[in-house]
Coordinates of C-alpha atoms in Angstrom, one line a residue:
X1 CA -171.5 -92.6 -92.4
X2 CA -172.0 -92.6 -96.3
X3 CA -170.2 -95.7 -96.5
X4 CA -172.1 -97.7 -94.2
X5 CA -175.6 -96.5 -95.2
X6 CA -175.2 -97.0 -98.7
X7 CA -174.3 -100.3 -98.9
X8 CA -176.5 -101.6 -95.9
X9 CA -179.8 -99.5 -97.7
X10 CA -178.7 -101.0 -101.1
X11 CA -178.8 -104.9 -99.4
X12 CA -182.5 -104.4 -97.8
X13 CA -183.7 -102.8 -100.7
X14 CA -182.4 -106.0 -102.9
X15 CA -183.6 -108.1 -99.8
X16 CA -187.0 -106.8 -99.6
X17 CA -187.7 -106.6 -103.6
X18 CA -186.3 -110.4 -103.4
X19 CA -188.8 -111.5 -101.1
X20 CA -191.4 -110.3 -102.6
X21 CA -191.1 -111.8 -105.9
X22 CA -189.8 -115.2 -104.3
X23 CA -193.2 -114.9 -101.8
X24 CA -195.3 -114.1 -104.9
X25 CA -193.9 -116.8 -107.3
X26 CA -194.2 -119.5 -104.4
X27 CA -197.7 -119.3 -103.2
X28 CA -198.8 -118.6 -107.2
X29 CA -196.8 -122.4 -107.4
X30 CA -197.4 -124.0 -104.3
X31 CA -199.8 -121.7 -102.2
X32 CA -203.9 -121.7 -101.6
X33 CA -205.9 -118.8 -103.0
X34 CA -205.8 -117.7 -99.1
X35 CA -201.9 -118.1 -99.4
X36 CA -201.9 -115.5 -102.4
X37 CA -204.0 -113.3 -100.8
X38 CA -201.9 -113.0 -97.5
X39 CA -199.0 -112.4 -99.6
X40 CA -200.7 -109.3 -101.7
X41 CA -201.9 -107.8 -99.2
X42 CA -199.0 -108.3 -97.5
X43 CA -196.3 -106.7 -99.6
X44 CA -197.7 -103.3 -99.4
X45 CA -196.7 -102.7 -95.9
X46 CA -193.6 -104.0 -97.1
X47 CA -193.6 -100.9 -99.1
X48 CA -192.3 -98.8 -95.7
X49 CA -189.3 -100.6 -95.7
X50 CA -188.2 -100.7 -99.7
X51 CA -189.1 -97.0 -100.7
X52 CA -187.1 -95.7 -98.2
X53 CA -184.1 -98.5 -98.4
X54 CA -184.2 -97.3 -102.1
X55 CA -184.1 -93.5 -101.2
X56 CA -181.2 -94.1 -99.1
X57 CA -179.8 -96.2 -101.5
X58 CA -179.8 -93.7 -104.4
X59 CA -179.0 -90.4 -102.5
X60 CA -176.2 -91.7 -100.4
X61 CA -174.5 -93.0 -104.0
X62 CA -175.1 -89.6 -105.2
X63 CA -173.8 -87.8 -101.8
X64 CA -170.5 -90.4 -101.5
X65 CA -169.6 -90.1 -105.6
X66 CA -168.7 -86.3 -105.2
X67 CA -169.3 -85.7 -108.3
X68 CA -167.6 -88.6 -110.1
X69 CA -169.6 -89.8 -113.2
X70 CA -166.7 -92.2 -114.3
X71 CA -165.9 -95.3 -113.6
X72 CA -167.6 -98.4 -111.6
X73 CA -169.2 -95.0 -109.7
X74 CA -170.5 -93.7 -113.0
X75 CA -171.3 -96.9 -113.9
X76 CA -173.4 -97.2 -110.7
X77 CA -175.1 -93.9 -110.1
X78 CA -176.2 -94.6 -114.4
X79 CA -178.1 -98.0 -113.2
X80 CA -179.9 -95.9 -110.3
X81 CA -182.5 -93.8 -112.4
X82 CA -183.8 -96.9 -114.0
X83 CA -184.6 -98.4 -110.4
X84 CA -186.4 -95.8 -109.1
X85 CA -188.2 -95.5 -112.1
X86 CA -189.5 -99.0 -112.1
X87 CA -189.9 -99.2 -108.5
X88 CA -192.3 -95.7 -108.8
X89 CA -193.8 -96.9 -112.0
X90 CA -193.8 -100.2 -112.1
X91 CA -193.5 -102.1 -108.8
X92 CA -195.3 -99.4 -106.7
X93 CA -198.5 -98.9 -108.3
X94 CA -198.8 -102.7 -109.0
X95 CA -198.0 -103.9 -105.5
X96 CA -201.3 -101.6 -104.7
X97 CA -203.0 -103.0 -107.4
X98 CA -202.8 -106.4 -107.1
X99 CA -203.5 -106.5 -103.2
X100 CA -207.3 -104.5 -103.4
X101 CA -207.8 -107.0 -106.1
X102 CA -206.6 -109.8 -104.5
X103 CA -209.1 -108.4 -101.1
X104 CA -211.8 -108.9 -103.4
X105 CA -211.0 -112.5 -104.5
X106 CA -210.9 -111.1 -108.1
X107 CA -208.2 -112.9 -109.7
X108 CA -209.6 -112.8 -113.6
X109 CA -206.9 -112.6 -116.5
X110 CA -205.8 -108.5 -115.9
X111 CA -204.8 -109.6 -112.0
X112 CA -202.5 -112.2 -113.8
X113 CA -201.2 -109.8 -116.6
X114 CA -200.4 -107.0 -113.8
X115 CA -198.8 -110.0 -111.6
X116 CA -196.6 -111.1 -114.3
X117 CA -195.5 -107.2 -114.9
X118 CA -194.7 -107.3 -111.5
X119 CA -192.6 -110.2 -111.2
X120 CA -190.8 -108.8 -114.6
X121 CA -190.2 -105.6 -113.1
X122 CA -189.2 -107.2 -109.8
X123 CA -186.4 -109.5 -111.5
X124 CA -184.9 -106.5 -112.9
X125 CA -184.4 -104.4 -110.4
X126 CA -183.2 -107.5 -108.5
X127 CA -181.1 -107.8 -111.2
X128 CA -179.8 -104.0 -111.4
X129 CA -179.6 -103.6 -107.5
X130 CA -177.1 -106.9 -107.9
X131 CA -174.7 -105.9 -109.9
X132 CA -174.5 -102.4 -108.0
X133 CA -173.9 -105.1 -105.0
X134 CA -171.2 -106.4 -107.2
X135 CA -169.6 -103.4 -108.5
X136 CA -169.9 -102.0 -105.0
X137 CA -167.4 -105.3 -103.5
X138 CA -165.4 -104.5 -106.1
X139 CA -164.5 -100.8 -104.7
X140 CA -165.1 -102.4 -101.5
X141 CA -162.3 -105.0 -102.0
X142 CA -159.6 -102.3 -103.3
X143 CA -160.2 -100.0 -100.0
X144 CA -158.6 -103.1 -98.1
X145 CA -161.5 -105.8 -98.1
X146 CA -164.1 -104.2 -96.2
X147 CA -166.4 -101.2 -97.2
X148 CA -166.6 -101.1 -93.3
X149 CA -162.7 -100.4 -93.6
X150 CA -162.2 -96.3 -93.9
X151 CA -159.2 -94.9 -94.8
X152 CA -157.7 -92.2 -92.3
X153 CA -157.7 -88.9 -93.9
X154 CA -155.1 -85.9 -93.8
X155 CA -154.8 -82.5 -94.4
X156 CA -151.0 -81.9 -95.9
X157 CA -149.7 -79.7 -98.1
X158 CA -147.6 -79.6 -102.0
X159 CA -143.9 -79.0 -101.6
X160 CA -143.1 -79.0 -105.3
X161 CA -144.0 -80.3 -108.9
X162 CA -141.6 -81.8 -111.6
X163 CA -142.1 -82.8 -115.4
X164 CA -141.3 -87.1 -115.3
X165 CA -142.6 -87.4 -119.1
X166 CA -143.8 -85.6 -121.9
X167 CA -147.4 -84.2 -120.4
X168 CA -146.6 -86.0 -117.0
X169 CA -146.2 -84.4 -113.9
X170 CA -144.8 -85.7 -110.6
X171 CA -146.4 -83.9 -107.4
X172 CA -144.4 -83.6 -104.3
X173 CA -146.7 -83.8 -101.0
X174 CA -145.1 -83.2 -97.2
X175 CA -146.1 -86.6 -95.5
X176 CA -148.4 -86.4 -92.6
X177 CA -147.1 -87.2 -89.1
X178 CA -148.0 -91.0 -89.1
X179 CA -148.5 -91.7 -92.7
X180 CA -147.4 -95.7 -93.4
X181 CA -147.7 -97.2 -96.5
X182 CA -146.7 -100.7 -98.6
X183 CA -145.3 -99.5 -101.4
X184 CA -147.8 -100.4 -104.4
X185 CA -150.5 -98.9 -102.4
X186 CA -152.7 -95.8 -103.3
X187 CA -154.8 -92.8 -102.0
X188 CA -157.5 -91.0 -102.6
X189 CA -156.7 -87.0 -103.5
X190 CA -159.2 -83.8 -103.0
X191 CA -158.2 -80.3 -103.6
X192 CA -160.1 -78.0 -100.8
X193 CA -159.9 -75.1 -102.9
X194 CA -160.9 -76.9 -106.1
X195 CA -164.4 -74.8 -106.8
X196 CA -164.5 -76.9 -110.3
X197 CA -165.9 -80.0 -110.7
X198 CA -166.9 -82.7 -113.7
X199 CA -167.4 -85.9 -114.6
X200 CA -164.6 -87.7 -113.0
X201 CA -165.3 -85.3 -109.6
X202 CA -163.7 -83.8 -107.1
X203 CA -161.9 -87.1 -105.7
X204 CA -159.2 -89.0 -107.8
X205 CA -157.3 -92.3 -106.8
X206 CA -153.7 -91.9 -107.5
X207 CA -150.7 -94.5 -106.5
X208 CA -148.1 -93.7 -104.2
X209 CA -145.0 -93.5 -106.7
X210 CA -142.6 -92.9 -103.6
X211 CA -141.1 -95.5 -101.3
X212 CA -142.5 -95.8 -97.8
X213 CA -139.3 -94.7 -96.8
X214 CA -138.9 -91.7 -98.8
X215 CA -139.2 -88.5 -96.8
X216 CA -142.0 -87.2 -99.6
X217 CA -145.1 -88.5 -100.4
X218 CA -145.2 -88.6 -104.5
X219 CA -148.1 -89.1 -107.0
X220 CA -147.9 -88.5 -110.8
X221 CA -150.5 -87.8 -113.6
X222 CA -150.7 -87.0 -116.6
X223 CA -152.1 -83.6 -117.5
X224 CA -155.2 -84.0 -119.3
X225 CA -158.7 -81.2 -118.9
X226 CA -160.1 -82.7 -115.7
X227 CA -160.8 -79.7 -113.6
X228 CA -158.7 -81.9 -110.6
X229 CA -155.6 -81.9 -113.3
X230 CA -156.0 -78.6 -114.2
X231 CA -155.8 -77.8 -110.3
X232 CA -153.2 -79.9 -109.6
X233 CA -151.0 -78.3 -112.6
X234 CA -151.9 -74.9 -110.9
X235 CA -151.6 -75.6 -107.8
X236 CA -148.8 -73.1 -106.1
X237 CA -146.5 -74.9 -103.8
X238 CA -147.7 -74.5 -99.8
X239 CA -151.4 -74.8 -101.0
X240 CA -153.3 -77.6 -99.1
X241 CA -153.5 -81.0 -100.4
X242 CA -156.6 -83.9 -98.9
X243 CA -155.5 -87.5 -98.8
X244 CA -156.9 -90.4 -97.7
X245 CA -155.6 -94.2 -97.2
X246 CA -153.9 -95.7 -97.8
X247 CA -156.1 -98.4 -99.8
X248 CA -155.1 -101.3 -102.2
X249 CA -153.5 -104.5 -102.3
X250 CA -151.3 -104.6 -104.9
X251 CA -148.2 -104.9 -103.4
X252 CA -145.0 -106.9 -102.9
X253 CA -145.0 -110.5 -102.1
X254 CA -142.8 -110.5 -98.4
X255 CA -140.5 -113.7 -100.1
X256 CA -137.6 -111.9 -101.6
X257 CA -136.6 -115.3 -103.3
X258 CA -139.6 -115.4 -105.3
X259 CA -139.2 -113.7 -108.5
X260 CA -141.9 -110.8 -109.5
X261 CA -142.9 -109.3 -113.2
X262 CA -144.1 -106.1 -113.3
X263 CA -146.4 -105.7 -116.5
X264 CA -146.9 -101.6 -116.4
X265 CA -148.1 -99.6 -119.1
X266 CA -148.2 -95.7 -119.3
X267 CA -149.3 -94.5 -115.8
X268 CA -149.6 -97.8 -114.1
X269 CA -145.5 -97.4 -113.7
X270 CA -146.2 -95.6 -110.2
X271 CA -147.0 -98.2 -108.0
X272 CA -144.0 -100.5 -109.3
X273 CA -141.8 -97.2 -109.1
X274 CA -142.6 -97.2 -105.0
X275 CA -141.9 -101.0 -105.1
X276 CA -138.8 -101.3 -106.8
X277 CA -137.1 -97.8 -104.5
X278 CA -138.4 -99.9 -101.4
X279 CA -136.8 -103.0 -103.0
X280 CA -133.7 -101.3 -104.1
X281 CA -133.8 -99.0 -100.4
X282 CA -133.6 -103.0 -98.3
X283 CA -131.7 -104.5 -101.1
X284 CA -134.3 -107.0 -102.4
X285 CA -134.4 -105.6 -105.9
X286 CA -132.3 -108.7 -107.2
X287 CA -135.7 -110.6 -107.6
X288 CA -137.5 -108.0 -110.1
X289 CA -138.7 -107.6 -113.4
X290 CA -140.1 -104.5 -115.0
X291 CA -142.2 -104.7 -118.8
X292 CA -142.8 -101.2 -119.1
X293 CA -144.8 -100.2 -122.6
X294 CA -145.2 -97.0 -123.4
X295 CA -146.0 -94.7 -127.1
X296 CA -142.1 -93.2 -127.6
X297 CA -139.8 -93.0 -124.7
X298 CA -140.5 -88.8 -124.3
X299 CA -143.5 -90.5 -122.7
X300 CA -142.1 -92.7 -120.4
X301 CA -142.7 -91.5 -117.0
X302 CA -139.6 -92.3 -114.8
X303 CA -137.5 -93.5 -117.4
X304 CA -134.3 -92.3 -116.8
X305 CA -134.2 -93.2 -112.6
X306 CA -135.4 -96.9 -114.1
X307 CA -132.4 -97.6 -115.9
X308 CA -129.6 -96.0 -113.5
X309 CA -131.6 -98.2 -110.9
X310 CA -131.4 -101.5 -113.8
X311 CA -127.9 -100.2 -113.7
X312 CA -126.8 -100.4 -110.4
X313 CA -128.8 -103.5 -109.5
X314 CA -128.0 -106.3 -111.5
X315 CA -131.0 -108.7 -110.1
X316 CA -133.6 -105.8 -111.4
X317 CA -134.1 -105.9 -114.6
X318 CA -136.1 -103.2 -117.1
X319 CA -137.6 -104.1 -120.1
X320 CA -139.0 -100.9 -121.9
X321 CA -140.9 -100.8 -125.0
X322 CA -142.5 -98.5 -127.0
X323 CA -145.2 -98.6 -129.2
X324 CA -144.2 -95.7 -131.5
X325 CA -140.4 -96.2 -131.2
X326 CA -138.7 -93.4 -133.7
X327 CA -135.2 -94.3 -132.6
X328 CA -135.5 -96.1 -129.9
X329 CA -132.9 -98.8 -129.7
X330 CA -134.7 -101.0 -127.0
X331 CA -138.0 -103.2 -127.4
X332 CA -140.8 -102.2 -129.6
X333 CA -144.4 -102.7 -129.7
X334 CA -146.8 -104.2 -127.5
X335 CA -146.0 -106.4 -124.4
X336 CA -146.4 -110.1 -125.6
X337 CA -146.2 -114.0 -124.9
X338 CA -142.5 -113.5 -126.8
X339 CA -141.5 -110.9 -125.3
X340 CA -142.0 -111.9 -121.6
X341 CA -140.9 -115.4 -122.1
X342 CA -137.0 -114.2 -124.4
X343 CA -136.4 -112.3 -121.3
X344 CA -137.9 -114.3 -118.3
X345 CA -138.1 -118.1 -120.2
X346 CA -140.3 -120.4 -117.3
X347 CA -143.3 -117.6 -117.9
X348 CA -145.6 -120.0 -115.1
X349 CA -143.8 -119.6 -111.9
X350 CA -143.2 -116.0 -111.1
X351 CA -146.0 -113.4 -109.4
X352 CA -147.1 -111.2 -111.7
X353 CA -148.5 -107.6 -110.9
X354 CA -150.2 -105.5 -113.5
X355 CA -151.2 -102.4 -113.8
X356 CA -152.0 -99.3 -116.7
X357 CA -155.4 -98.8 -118.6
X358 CA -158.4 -101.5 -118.7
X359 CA -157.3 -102.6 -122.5
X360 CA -153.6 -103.5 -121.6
X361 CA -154.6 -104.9 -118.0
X362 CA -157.4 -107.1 -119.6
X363 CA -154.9 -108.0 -123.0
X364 CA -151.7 -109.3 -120.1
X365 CA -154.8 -111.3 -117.8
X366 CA -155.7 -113.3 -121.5
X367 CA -151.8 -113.7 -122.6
X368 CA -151.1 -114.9 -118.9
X369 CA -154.0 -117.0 -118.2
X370 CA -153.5 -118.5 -121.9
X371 CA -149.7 -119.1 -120.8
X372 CA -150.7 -121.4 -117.7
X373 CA -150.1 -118.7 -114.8
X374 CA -152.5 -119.1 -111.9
X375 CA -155.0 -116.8 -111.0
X376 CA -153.6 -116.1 -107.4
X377 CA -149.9 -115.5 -109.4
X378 CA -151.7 -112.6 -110.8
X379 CA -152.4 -108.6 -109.1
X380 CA -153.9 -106.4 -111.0
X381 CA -154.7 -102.4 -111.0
X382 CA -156.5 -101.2 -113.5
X383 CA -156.1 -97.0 -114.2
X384 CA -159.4 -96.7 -115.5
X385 CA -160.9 -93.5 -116.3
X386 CA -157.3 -92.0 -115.2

């Protein structure tokens, strides 16, 4: 219900601010001194609808974040204080204002500086309520185009935990009884017993590093002070695990001729991981290219399975690099222009898919967009806040 009443309250509050300040502005420009009067007086009632849209707005954002204060979430719930303080400030009291003055036909120079308050006051939350709109379609879009869309949500259970990396561990879940996934796709994660929360919440988003096919369902972290990672790192095997999804469209193109570049850094490794088993599992890994950067090798999750996999498929191809090499004998540094086009050469025609924090996701869109890819050649995930 959250995730139909906050978006829908969040429109008619943008809606009704909008036509307000659009019915104020016009019959200032255009209107009759009768015009402006019928629209002061008018908005107040028009009041009923927006303090409540607003209200619903604000404490259904609350209710869905779950505690998450990270993020386009964080970023959201940060913009809603400032809306309600202008609207109960601002907007409110000079909505009342203006319409007993405007009853009395007094329209003398403080009617005009309280107006032009108003229609300041009015373009910002317009403003502010917009880019929640936006940032809201952006989550929207990653649950599988349609905030309408819900995930279905499961109750399983952890079967067994592994180190994949320095500080990295790989979680072992039993998959539900009619679980389906593409293989790049992700879920969301809730620990029922988890009586801890902070700023990133109770929820997390992780990707699916296992195969549709693989008889586990497998996520991966790294093992930072979150209250979920500590739970997670705790957790003893048997305990009960929530998942939701599966969400996310960064997955395989279906043409196995077509060649794809991965572009993973750090943690953004598990999605590709599910792709290239599910490749490798209906032998169409002969098509693939991984450019996987990481600080030293110790902290490359999955290493080891990547190159027996390179090994035993000739068509996939790794490409590891580290950033703090030691004695590494592979690639070092950052992913670049170079590096991609020595190994790949035509650097235009292939799909890319990114993924691994908002720095080196934002740094491959600039070196790819500068190189002449196209914009629907690229799918991104970015593991912010992760």
């Amino acid at each position: 219900m959250l995730k139909i009443v906050h978006p829908v309250a969040g429109l008619i509050a943008v809606l009704t601010i909008a036509t307000f300040w659009l019915s104020t502005a016009l019959s200032e420009l255009f209107g009759s001194e009768a015009a402006v009067i019928a629209v002061k007086t008018a908005i107040p009632r028009g009041l009923f609808i927006l303090i409540p849209a607003l209200a619903a707005t604000g404490g259904s954002g609350f209710a869905w974040s779950k505690g998450q204060r990270q993020g386009l979430v964080g970023t959201k719930l940060k913009r809603m204080p400032f809306i309600a303080v202008n609207g109960i400030v601002v907007l409110i009291p000079a909505a009342l204002f203006l319409a007993s003055k405007a009853r009395g036909g007094e329209f003398d120079t403080t009617f005009y500086i309280v107006q032009a308050l108003e229609l300041i006051a009015g373009a910002t939350n317009i403003t502010l309520l917009g880019l929640a709109i936006r940032d809201g379609m952006k989550l929207a879009k990653w649950r599988r185009g349609s905030f309408l869309k819900r995930g279905v949500a499961y109750t399983t259970s952890l079967i067994g935990k592994e180190n994949v990396a320095r500080g990295t561990l790989a979680i072992h879940l039993k998959k539900p009884e009619g679980f389906a996934f593409k293989a790049g796709q992700a879920v969301y994660v809730t620990l029922p017993g988890l009586k801890e929360a902070d700023g990133k919440g109770r929820v997390r988003t992780f990707s699916i590093a296992s195969a549709p096919d693989d008889a586990d369902l497998v996520i991966a972290t790294r093992l930072t002070d979150s209250a979920l990672k500590r739970g997670l790192a705790s957790l003893p095997v048997g305990s009960a695990v929530e998942i939701e999804g599966p969400y996310g469209d960064l997955t395989l193109h279906d043409d196995a001729a077509w060649l794809a570049v991965f572009l993973a850094g750090g943690m953004g490794i598990t999605p590709f991981r599910s792709m290239i088993r599910d490749a490798a599992t209906h032998a169409r890994a002969r098509n693939l290219i991984l450019f996987y950067s990481n600080r030293s090798a110790e902290d490359a999750a999955f290493l080891s399975e990547l190159e027996q996999t390179a090994r035993e498929n000739p068509g996939f191809k790794l490409v590891a690099t580290m950033t703090d090499a030691g004695d590494w004998q592979g690639e070092r540094g950052f992913i670049t222009r170079e590096m991609i086009e020595r190994h790949l050469g035509d650097i235009a025609s292939p799909v890319f898919c990114l993924a691994g924090p908002p720095a080196m996701v934002a740094a491959m869109e600039t070196l790819l967009k500068a190189a002449g890819v196209k914009a629907e050649n690229v799918r991104v995930e970015v593991f912010a806040g992760y």
